Amino acid sequence: MSKVKAAVFASGSGSNFQAIMETNDLACDVVLLVCDKPGAGVLEKAKKYGVPSFVFEPKQFASKAEYEKLIVQKLQESGVTWVFLAGYMRIAGPTLLEAYEGKIVNIHPSLLPDFPGIDAIGQAFKANVDVTGVTVHFIDAGIDTGPIIAQEPVDILKEDTETSLKERIQKVEHELYPRVINQLLQ
């Protein structure tokens, strides 16, 4: 029986991409990496794992709809049925959302609905809260507003710096995301 084919979207170093790729018995085959930043660290990781990459620069397109049409075409050519966002720093538009409705999942470094959007770890740190965490959720048209699939709290310790908190949150992300992917696909 062949596995479900998935794509991972990432914009940065690719630590969550790496955690997904290193998961034993992952319930899907990652057949494509989509990246909006030429030169991003995740591209080297994709090469290492033998995952083809589609790299694009949004500013070279007239609109989000235009580059998302091309992304959807690449996803369909690769037989992708699920999309996992892993540090992808763009908001999914209607073109992508309609093509993969209910099949796009994101991981976010806070306990949503708290601290949506960029720099969630910094937001939590500056808000002086005792607990933040990690959320895995479906994507909808809003920013980090889709239905929540799983959450895991992370205490903010008195001695934490933003860097130490980020490291502890990433550790949780790297364990939680692959587990949730497997639960969704099995």
mmCIF file with all atom_site columns, C-alpha atoms in Angstrom:
data_model
loop_
_atom_site.group_PDB
_atom_site.id
_atom_site.type_symbol
_atom_site.label_atom_id
_atom_site.label_alt_id
_atom_site.label_comp_id
_atom_site.label_asym_id
_atom_site.label_entity_id
_atom_site.label_seq_id
_atom_site.pdbx_PDB_ins_code
_atom_site.Cartn_x
_atom_site.Cartn_y
_atom_site.Cartn_z
_atom_site.occupancy
_atom_site.B_iso_or_equiv
_atom_site.pdbx_formal_charge
_atom_site.auth_seq_id
_atom_site.auth_comp_id
_atom_site.auth_asym_id
_atom_site.auth_atom_id
_atom_site.pdbx_PDB_model_num
ATOM 1   C CA . MET A 1 1   ? 0.000  0.000  0.000   1.00 0.00 ? 1   MET A CA 1
ATOM 2   C CA . SER A 1 2   ? 1.490  3.333  -0.997  1.00 0.00 ? 2   SER A CA 1
ATOM 3   C CA . LYS A 1 3   ? 1.566  6.164  1.483   1.00 0.00 ? 3   LYS A CA 1
ATOM 4   C CA . VAL A 1 4   ? -0.217 9.479  1.246   1.00 0.00 ? 4   VAL A CA 1
ATOM 5   C CA . LYS A 1 5   ? 1.908  12.076 -0.557  1.00 0.00 ? 5   LYS A CA 1
ATOM 6   C CA . ALA A 1 6   ? 2.549  15.317 1.286   1.00 0.00 ? 6   ALA A CA 1
ATOM 7   C CA . ALA A 1 7   ? 4.348  18.603 0.748   1.00 0.00 ? 7   ALA A CA 1
ATOM 8   C CA . VAL A 1 8   ? 6.063  20.681 3.403   1.00 0.00 ? 8   VAL A CA 1
ATOM 9   C CA . PHE A 1 9   ? 6.133  24.473 3.050   1.00 0.00 ? 9   PHE A CA 1
ATOM 10  C CA . ALA A 1 10  ? 8.992  26.284 4.823   1.00 0.00 ? 10  ALA A CA 1
ATOM 11  C CA . SER A 1 11  ? 10.743 29.660 4.687   1.00 0.00 ? 11  SER A CA 1
ATOM 12  C CA . GLY A 1 12  ? 13.674 29.276 7.086   1.00 0.00 ? 12  GLY A CA 1
ATOM 13  C CA . SER A 1 13  ? 16.218 26.864 8.501   1.00 0.00 ? 13  SER A CA 1
ATOM 14  C CA . GLY A 1 14  ? 13.886 23.883 8.319   1.00 0.00 ? 14  GLY A CA 1
ATOM 15  C CA . SER A 1 15  ? 14.162 22.427 11.816  1.00 0.00 ? 15  SER A CA 1
ATOM 16  C CA . ASN A 1 16  ? 10.539 21.201 11.724  1.00 0.00 ? 16  ASN A CA 1
ATOM 17  C CA . PHE A 1 17  ? 11.062 19.865 8.183   1.00 0.00 ? 17  PHE A CA 1
ATOM 18  C CA . GLN A 1 18  ? 14.070 17.919 9.497   1.00 0.00 ? 18  GLN A CA 1
ATOM 19  C CA . ALA A 1 19  ? 12.066 16.574 12.468  1.00 0.00 ? 19  ALA A CA 1
ATOM 20  C CA . ILE A 1 20  ? 9.353  15.373 10.071  1.00 0.00 ? 20  ILE A CA 1
ATOM 21  C CA . MET A 1 21  ? 11.897 13.736 7.736   1.00 0.00 ? 21  MET A CA 1
ATOM 22  C CA . GLU A 1 22  ? 13.660 11.967 10.620  1.00 0.00 ? 22  GLU A CA 1
ATOM 23  C CA . THR A 1 23  ? 10.440 10.456 11.986  1.00 0.00 ? 23  THR A CA 1
ATOM 24  C CA . ASN A 1 24  ? 10.410 6.662  11.880  1.00 0.00 ? 24  ASN A CA 1
ATOM 25  C CA . ASP A 1 25  ? 7.258  5.247  10.291  1.00 0.00 ? 25  ASP A CA 1
ATOM 26  C CA . LEU A 1 26  ? 5.983  8.599  9.073   1.00 0.00 ? 26  LEU A CA 1
ATOM 27  C CA . ALA A 1 27  ? 2.470  8.015  7.701   1.00 0.00 ? 27  ALA A CA 1
ATOM 28  C CA . CYS A 1 28  ? 3.212  9.961  4.498   1.00 0.00 ? 28  CYS A CA 1
ATOM 29  C CA . ASP A 1 29  ? 5.889  10.402 1.878   1.00 0.00 ? 29  ASP A CA 1
ATOM 30  C CA . VAL A 1 30  ? 7.142  13.970 1.687   1.00 0.00 ? 30  VAL A CA 1
ATOM 31  C CA . VAL A 1 31  ? 7.433  14.385 -2.088  1.00 0.00 ? 31  VAL A CA 1
ATOM 32  C CA . LEU A 1 32  ? 7.909  18.159 -2.343  1.00 0.00 ? 32  LEU A CA 1
ATOM 33  C CA . LEU A 1 33  ? 9.315  21.080 -0.365  1.00 0.00 ? 33  LEU A CA 1
ATOM 34  C CA . VAL A 1 34  ? 7.802  24.478 -1.238  1.00 0.00 ? 34  VAL A CA 1
ATOM 35  C CA . CYS A 1 35  ? 9.969  27.453 -0.249  1.00 0.00 ? 35  CYS A CA 1
ATOM 36  C CA . ASP A 1 36  ? 9.455  31.177 -0.809  1.00 0.00 ? 36  ASP A CA 1
ATOM 37  C CA . LYS A 1 37  ? 13.039 32.157 0.082   1.00 0.00 ? 37  LYS A CA 1
ATOM 38  C CA . PRO A 1 38  ? 15.853 31.247 -2.332  1.00 0.00 ? 38  PRO A CA 1
ATOM 39  C CA . GLY A 1 39  ? 18.884 30.381 -0.214  1.00 0.00 ? 39  GLY A CA 1
ATOM 40  C CA . ALA A 1 40  ? 16.873 29.318 2.875   1.00 0.00 ? 40  ALA A CA 1
ATOM 41  C CA . GLY A 1 41  ? 18.584 26.665 5.006   1.00 0.00 ? 41  GLY A CA 1
ATOM 42  C CA . VAL A 1 42  ? 15.687 24.252 4.524   1.00 0.00 ? 42  VAL A CA 1
ATOM 43  C CA . LEU A 1 43  ? 16.707 23.814 0.848   1.00 0.00 ? 43  LEU A CA 1
ATOM 44  C CA . GLU A 1 44  ? 19.967 22.102 1.847   1.00 0.00 ? 44  GLU A CA 1
ATOM 45  C CA . LYS A 1 45  ? 18.039 19.832 4.195   1.00 0.00 ? 45  LYS A CA 1
ATOM 46  C CA . ALA A 1 46  ? 15.636 18.900 1.373   1.00 0.00 ? 46  ALA A CA 1
ATOM 47  C CA . LYS A 1 47  ? 18.605 18.035 -0.846  1.00 0.00 ? 47  LYS A CA 1
ATOM 48  C CA . LYS A 1 48  ? 20.061 15.879 1.947   1.00 0.00 ? 48  LYS A CA 1
ATOM 49  C CA . TYR A 1 49  ? 16.795 13.910 2.220   1.00 0.00 ? 49  TYR A CA 1
ATOM 50  C CA . GLY A 1 50  ? 16.336 13.681 -1.554  1.00 0.00 ? 50  GLY A CA 1
ATOM 51  C CA . VAL A 1 51  ? 13.132 15.756 -1.492  1.00 0.00 ? 51  VAL A CA 1
ATOM 52  C CA . PRO A 1 52  ? 12.604 17.884 -4.622  1.00 0.00 ? 52  PRO A CA 1
ATOM 53  C CA . SER A 1 53  ? 12.138 21.598 -3.955  1.00 0.00 ? 53  SER A CA 1
ATOM 54  C CA . PHE A 1 54  ? 10.003 24.204 -5.622  1.00 0.00 ? 54  PHE A CA 1
ATOM 55  C CA . VAL A 1 55  ? 11.442 27.639 -4.833  1.00 0.00 ? 55  VAL A CA 1
ATOM 56  C CA . PHE A 1 56  ? 9.752  30.876 -5.816  1.00 0.00 ? 56  PHE A CA 1
ATOM 57  C CA . GLU A 1 57  ? 10.081 34.585 -5.073  1.00 0.00 ? 57  GLU A CA 1
ATOM 58  C CA . PRO A 1 58  ? 6.653  36.125 -4.429  1.00 0.00 ? 58  PRO A CA 1
ATOM 59  C CA . LYS A 1 59  ? 7.743  39.559 -5.611  1.00 0.00 ? 59  LYS A CA 1
ATOM 60  C CA . GLN A 1 60  ? 8.347  38.148 -9.111  1.00 0.00 ? 60  GLN A CA 1
ATOM 61  C CA . PHE A 1 61  ? 4.612  37.475 -9.470  1.00 0.00 ? 61  PHE A CA 1
ATOM 62  C CA . ALA A 1 62  ? 1.842  40.001 -10.114 1.00 0.00 ? 62  ALA A CA 1
ATOM 63  C CA . SER A 1 63  ? -0.287 38.584 -7.277  1.00 0.00 ? 63  SER A CA 1
ATOM 64  C CA . LYS A 1 64  ? -0.580 35.928 -4.578  1.00 0.00 ? 64  LYS A CA 1
ATOM 65  C CA . ALA A 1 65  ? -3.166 34.155 -6.760  1.00 0.00 ? 65  ALA A CA 1
ATOM 66  C CA . GLU A 1 66  ? -0.595 33.929 -9.566  1.00 0.00 ? 66  GLU A CA 1
ATOM 67  C CA . TYR A 1 67  ? 2.128  32.230 -7.526  1.00 0.00 ? 67  TYR A CA 1
ATOM 68  C CA . GLU A 1 68  ? -0.395 30.067 -5.666  1.00 0.00 ? 68  GLU A CA 1
ATOM 69  C CA . LYS A 1 69  ? -1.733 28.791 -9.029  1.00 0.00 ? 69  LYS A CA 1
ATOM 70  C CA . LEU A 1 70  ? 1.799  27.669 -9.835  1.00 0.00 ? 70  LEU A CA 1
ATOM 71  C CA . ILE A 1 71  ? 2.192  26.077 -6.368  1.00 0.00 ? 71  ILE A CA 1
ATOM 72  C CA . VAL A 1 72  ? -1.098 24.174 -6.775  1.00 0.00 ? 72  VAL A CA 1
ATOM 73  C CA . GLN A 1 73  ? 0.068  22.964 -10.190 1.00 0.00 ? 73  GLN A CA 1
ATOM 74  C CA . LYS A 1 74  ? 3.377  21.699 -8.671  1.00 0.00 ? 74  LYS A CA 1
ATOM 75  C CA . LEU A 1 75  ? 1.504  20.013 -5.801  1.00 0.00 ? 75  LEU A CA 1
ATOM 76  C CA . GLN A 1 76  ? -0.887 18.283 -8.209  1.00 0.00 ? 76  GLN A CA 1
ATOM 77  C CA . GLU A 1 77  ? 1.963  17.175 -10.509 1.00 0.00 ? 77  GLU A CA 1
ATOM 78  C CA . SER A 1 78  ? 3.581  15.553 -7.455  1.00 0.00 ? 78  SER A CA 1
ATOM 79  C CA . GLY A 1 79  ? 0.338  13.847 -6.367  1.00 0.00 ? 79  GLY A CA 1
ATOM 80  C CA . VAL A 1 80  ? 0.247  15.775 -3.076  1.00 0.00 ? 80  VAL A CA 1
ATOM 81  C CA . THR A 1 81  ? -2.915 15.350 -1.001  1.00 0.00 ? 81  THR A CA 1
ATOM 82  C CA . TRP A 1 82  ? -1.767 16.970 2.297   1.00 0.00 ? 82  TRP A CA 1
ATOM 83  C CA . VAL A 1 83  ? 0.218  20.157 2.979   1.00 0.00 ? 83  VAL A CA 1
ATOM 84  C CA . PHE A 1 84  ? 2.172  20.744 6.195   1.00 0.00 ? 84  PHE A CA 1
ATOM 85  C CA . LEU A 1 85  ? 3.374  24.260 6.918   1.00 0.00 ? 85  LEU A CA 1
ATOM 86  C CA . ALA A 1 86  ? 6.601  24.289 8.916   1.00 0.00 ? 86  ALA A CA 1
ATOM 87  C CA . GLY A 1 87  ? 7.791  27.842 9.411   1.00 0.00 ? 87  GLY A CA 1
ATOM 88  C CA . TYR A 1 88  ? 6.253  29.062 6.170   1.00 0.00 ? 88  TYR A CA 1
ATOM 89  C CA . MET A 1 89  ? 6.006  32.807 6.624   1.00 0.00 ? 89  MET A CA 1
ATOM 90  C CA . ARG A 1 90  ? 3.195  33.543 4.156   1.00 0.00 ? 90  ARG A CA 1
ATOM 91  C CA . ILE A 1 91  ? -0.562 33.650 4.601   1.00 0.00 ? 91  ILE A CA 1
ATOM 92  C CA . ALA A 1 92  ? -2.305 31.066 2.428   1.00 0.00 ? 92  ALA A CA 1
ATOM 93  C CA . GLY A 1 93  ? -4.642 32.710 -0.056  1.00 0.00 ? 93  GLY A CA 1
ATOM 94  C CA . PRO A 1 94  ? -7.943 31.523 -1.561  1.00 0.00 ? 94  PRO A CA 1
ATOM 95  C CA . THR A 1 95  ? -6.265 29.729 -4.496  1.00 0.00 ? 95  THR A CA 1
ATOM 96  C CA . LEU A 1 96  ? -4.322 27.384 -2.204  1.00 0.00 ? 96  LEU A CA 1
ATOM 97  C CA . LEU A 1 97  ? -7.080 27.130 0.418   1.00 0.00 ? 97  LEU A CA 1
ATOM 98  C CA . GLU A 1 98  ? -9.697 26.069 -2.134  1.00 0.00 ? 98  GLU A CA 1
ATOM 99  C CA . ALA A 1 99  ? -7.435 23.492 -3.804  1.00 0.00 ? 99  ALA A CA 1
ATOM 100 C CA . TYR A 1 100 ? -6.484 21.858 -0.478  1.00 0.00 ? 100 TYR A CA 1
ATOM 101 C CA . GLU A 1 101 ? -9.456 22.647 1.760   1.00 0.00 ? 101 GLU A CA 1
ATOM 102 C CA . GLY A 1 102 ? -9.203 20.823 5.085   1.00 0.00 ? 102 GLY A CA 1
ATOM 103 C CA . LYS A 1 103 ? -5.807 19.383 4.102   1.00 0.00 ? 103 LYS A CA 1
ATOM 104 C CA . ILE A 1 104 ? -3.433 22.204 5.126   1.00 0.00 ? 104 ILE A CA 1
ATOM 105 C CA . VAL A 1 105 ? -1.958 22.022 8.614   1.00 0.00 ? 105 VAL A CA 1
ATOM 106 C CA . ASN A 1 106 ? 0.293  24.507 10.406  1.00 0.00 ? 106 ASN A CA 1
ATOM 107 C CA . ILE A 1 107 ? 2.394  24.492 13.548  1.00 0.00 ? 107 ILE A CA 1
ATOM 108 C CA . HIS A 1 108 ? 2.523  27.676 15.615  1.00 0.00 ? 108 HIS A CA 1
ATOM 109 C CA . PRO A 1 109 ? 4.753  28.477 18.641  1.00 0.00 ? 109 PRO A CA 1
ATOM 110 C CA . SER A 1 110 ? 2.038  29.565 21.089  1.00 0.00 ? 110 SER A CA 1
ATOM 111 C CA . LEU A 1 111 ? -1.157 28.285 22.641  1.00 0.00 ? 111 LEU A CA 1
ATOM 112 C CA . LEU A 1 112 ? -3.564 29.776 20.130  1.00 0.00 ? 112 LEU A CA 1
ATOM 113 C CA . PRO A 1 113 ? -5.642 31.886 20.183  1.00 0.00 ? 113 PRO A CA 1
ATOM 114 C CA . ASP A 1 114 ? -2.936 33.636 22.253  1.00 0.00 ? 114 ASP A CA 1
ATOM 115 C CA . PHE A 1 115 ? -0.104 35.286 20.318  1.00 0.00 ? 115 PHE A CA 1
ATOM 116 C CA . PRO A 1 116 ? -1.048 34.676 16.670  1.00 0.00 ? 116 PRO A CA 1
ATOM 117 C CA . GLY A 1 117 ? 1.101  35.911 13.784  1.00 0.00 ? 117 GLY A CA 1
ATOM 118 C CA . ILE A 1 118 ? 4.796  36.576 13.707  1.00 0.00 ? 118 ILE A CA 1
ATOM 119 C CA . ASP A 1 119 ? 7.158  36.475 16.689  1.00 0.00 ? 119 ASP A CA 1
ATOM 120 C CA . ALA A 1 120 ? 4.755  34.548 18.908  1.00 0.00 ? 120 ALA A CA 1
ATOM 121 C CA . ILE A 1 121 ? 7.613  33.550 21.230  1.00 0.00 ? 121 ILE A CA 1
ATOM 122 C CA . GLY A 1 122 ? 8.699  37.179 21.602  1.00 0.00 ? 122 GLY A CA 1
ATOM 123 C CA . GLN A 1 123 ? 5.073  38.228 22.152  1.00 0.00 ? 123 GLN A CA 1
ATOM 124 C CA . ALA A 1 124 ? 4.638  35.647 24.931  1.00 0.00 ? 124 ALA A CA 1
ATOM 125 C CA . PHE A 1 125 ? 7.969  36.562 26.522  1.00 0.00 ? 125 PHE A CA 1
ATOM 126 C CA . LYS A 1 126 ? 7.156  40.300 26.529  1.00 0.00 ? 126 LYS A CA 1
ATOM 127 C CA . ALA A 1 127 ? 3.615  39.656 27.851  1.00 0.00 ? 127 ALA A CA 1
ATOM 128 C CA . ASN A 1 128 ? 5.176  38.118 30.968  1.00 0.00 ? 128 ASN A CA 1
ATOM 129 C CA . VAL A 1 129 ? 2.858  35.083 30.939  1.00 0.00 ? 129 VAL A CA 1
ATOM 130 C CA . ASP A 1 130 ? 3.731  31.913 32.864  1.00 0.00 ? 130 ASP A CA 1
ATOM 131 C CA . VAL A 1 131 ? 2.843  29.473 30.096  1.00 0.00 ? 131 VAL A CA 1
ATOM 132 C CA . THR A 1 132 ? 2.985  29.466 26.335  1.00 0.00 ? 132 THR A CA 1
ATOM 133 C CA . GLY A 1 133 ? 3.277  26.434 24.080  1.00 0.00 ? 133 GLY A CA 1
ATOM 134 C CA . VAL A 1 134 ? 2.770  24.903 20.678  1.00 0.00 ? 134 VAL A CA 1
ATOM 135 C CA . THR A 1 135 ? -0.390 24.554 18.581  1.00 0.00 ? 135 THR A CA 1
ATOM 136 C CA . VAL A 1 136 ? -0.990 22.389 15.525  1.00 0.00 ? 136 VAL A CA 1
ATOM 137 C CA . HIS A 1 137 ? -4.040 23.609 13.605  1.00 0.00 ? 137 HIS A CA 1
ATOM 138 C CA . PHE A 1 138 ? -5.808 23.523 10.276  1.00 0.00 ? 138 PHE A CA 1
ATOM 139 C CA . ILE A 1 139 ? -5.360 26.583 8.079   1.00 0.00 ? 139 ILE A CA 1
ATOM 140 C CA . ASP A 1 140 ? -8.271 28.837 7.205   1.00 0.00 ? 140 ASP A CA 1
ATOM 141 C CA . ALA A 1 141 ? -8.447 32.330 5.672   1.00 0.00 ? 141 ALA A CA 1
ATOM 142 C CA . GLY A 1 142 ? -7.439 34.038 8.939   1.00 0.00 ? 142 GLY A CA 1
ATOM 143 C CA . ILE A 1 143 ? -4.038 34.335 10.599  1.00 0.00 ? 143 ILE A CA 1
ATOM 144 C CA . ASP A 1 144 ? -3.605 31.362 12.946  1.00 0.00 ? 144 ASP A CA 1
ATOM 145 C CA . THR A 1 145 ? -7.390 31.097 13.406  1.00 0.00 ? 145 THR A CA 1
ATOM 146 C CA . GLY A 1 146 ? -8.105 27.633 11.952  1.00 0.00 ? 146 GLY A CA 1
ATOM 147 C CA . PRO A 1 147 ? -9.492 24.722 13.994  1.00 0.00 ? 147 PRO A CA 1
ATOM 148 C CA . ILE A 1 148 ? -7.019 23.472 16.606  1.00 0.00 ? 148 ILE A CA 1
ATOM 149 C CA . ILE A 1 149 ? -5.878 19.853 16.300  1.00 0.00 ? 149 ILE A CA 1
ATOM 150 C CA . ALA A 1 150 ? -3.447 19.630 19.238  1.00 0.00 ? 150 ALA A CA 1
ATOM 151 C CA . GLN A 1 151 ? -1.734 21.850 21.780  1.00 0.00 ? 151 GLN A CA 1
ATOM 152 C CA . GLU A 1 152 ? 1.085  21.331 24.230  1.00 0.00 ? 152 GLU A CA 1
ATOM 153 C CA . PRO A 1 153 ? 1.932  23.850 26.954  1.00 0.00 ? 153 PRO A CA 1
ATOM 154 C CA . VAL A 1 154 ? 5.468  25.034 27.676  1.00 0.00 ? 154 VAL A CA 1
ATOM 155 C CA . ASP A 1 155 ? 6.170  26.785 30.986  1.00 0.00 ? 155 ASP A CA 1
ATOM 156 C CA . ILE A 1 156 ? 8.084  30.052 30.852  1.00 0.00 ? 156 ILE A CA 1
ATOM 157 C CA . LEU A 1 157 ? 10.736 29.756 33.538  1.00 0.00 ? 157 LEU A CA 1
ATOM 158 C CA . LYS A 1 158 ? 12.032 32.685 35.607  1.00 0.00 ? 158 LYS A CA 1
ATOM 159 C CA . GLU A 1 159 ? 15.519 32.136 34.167  1.00 0.00 ? 159 GLU A CA 1
ATOM 160 C CA . ASP A 1 160 ? 14.324 31.886 30.561  1.00 0.00 ? 160 ASP A CA 1
ATOM 161 C CA . THR A 1 161 ? 15.617 34.169 27.875  1.00 0.00 ? 161 THR A CA 1
ATOM 162 C CA . GLU A 1 162 ? 13.800 34.495 24.575  1.00 0.00 ? 162 GLU A CA 1
ATOM 163 C CA . THR A 1 163 ? 16.467 32.174 23.101  1.00 0.00 ? 163 THR A CA 1
ATOM 164 C CA . SER A 1 164 ? 16.155 29.469 25.763  1.00 0.00 ? 164 SER A CA 1
ATOM 165 C CA . LEU A 1 165 ? 12.355 29.602 25.507  1.00 0.00 ? 165 LEU A CA 1
ATOM 166 C CA . LYS A 1 166 ? 12.551 29.278 21.707  1.00 0.00 ? 166 LYS A CA 1
ATOM 167 C CA . GLU A 1 167 ? 14.820 26.214 22.055  1.00 0.00 ? 167 GLU A CA 1
ATOM 168 C CA . ARG A 1 168 ? 12.395 24.533 24.462  1.00 0.00 ? 168 ARG A CA 1
ATOM 169 C CA . ILE A 1 169 ? 9.401  25.349 22.249  1.00 0.00 ? 169 ILE A CA 1
ATOM 170 C CA . GLN A 1 170 ? 11.191 23.934 19.201  1.00 0.00 ? 170 GLN A CA 1
ATOM 171 C CA . LYS A 1 171 ? 11.917 20.709 21.080  1.00 0.00 ? 171 LYS A CA 1
ATOM 172 C CA . VAL A 1 172 ? 8.170  20.335 21.716  1.00 0.00 ? 172 VAL A CA 1
ATOM 173 C CA . GLU A 1 173 ? 7.371  21.218 18.082  1.00 0.00 ? 173 GLU A CA 1
ATOM 174 C CA . HIS A 1 174 ? 9.785  18.584 16.758  1.00 0.00 ? 174 HIS A CA 1
ATOM 175 C CA . GLU A 1 175 ? 8.069  15.881 18.810  1.00 0.00 ? 175 GLU A CA 1
ATOM 176 C CA . LEU A 1 176 ? 4.452  17.067 18.515  1.00 0.00 ? 176 LEU A CA 1
ATOM 177 C CA . TYR A 1 177 ? 4.215  17.823 14.787  1.00 0.00 ? 177 TYR A CA 1
ATOM 178 C CA . PRO A 1 178 ? 5.283  14.413 13.416  1.00 0.00 ? 178 PRO A CA 1
ATOM 179 C CA . ARG A 1 179 ? 3.047  12.678 15.970  1.00 0.00 ? 179 ARG A CA 1
ATOM 180 C CA . VAL A 1 180 ? 0.024  14.785 14.946  1.00 0.00 ? 180 VAL A CA 1
ATOM 181 C CA . ILE A 1 181 ? 0.777  14.205 11.241  1.00 0.00 ? 181 ILE A CA 1
ATOM 182 C CA . ASN A 1 182 ? 0.728  10.448 11.871  1.00 0.00 ? 182 ASN A CA 1
ATOM 183 C CA . GLN A 1 183 ? -2.523 10.675 13.864  1.00 0.00 ? 183 GLN A CA 1
ATOM 184 C CA . LEU A 1 184 ? -4.188 12.694 11.091  1.00 0.00 ? 184 LEU A CA 1
ATOM 185 C CA . LEU A 1 185 ? -3.143 10.294 8.343   1.00 0.00 ? 185 LEU A CA 1
ATOM 186 C CA . GLN A 1 186 ? -3.770 6.955  10.036  1.00 0.00 ? 186 GLN A CA 1
#
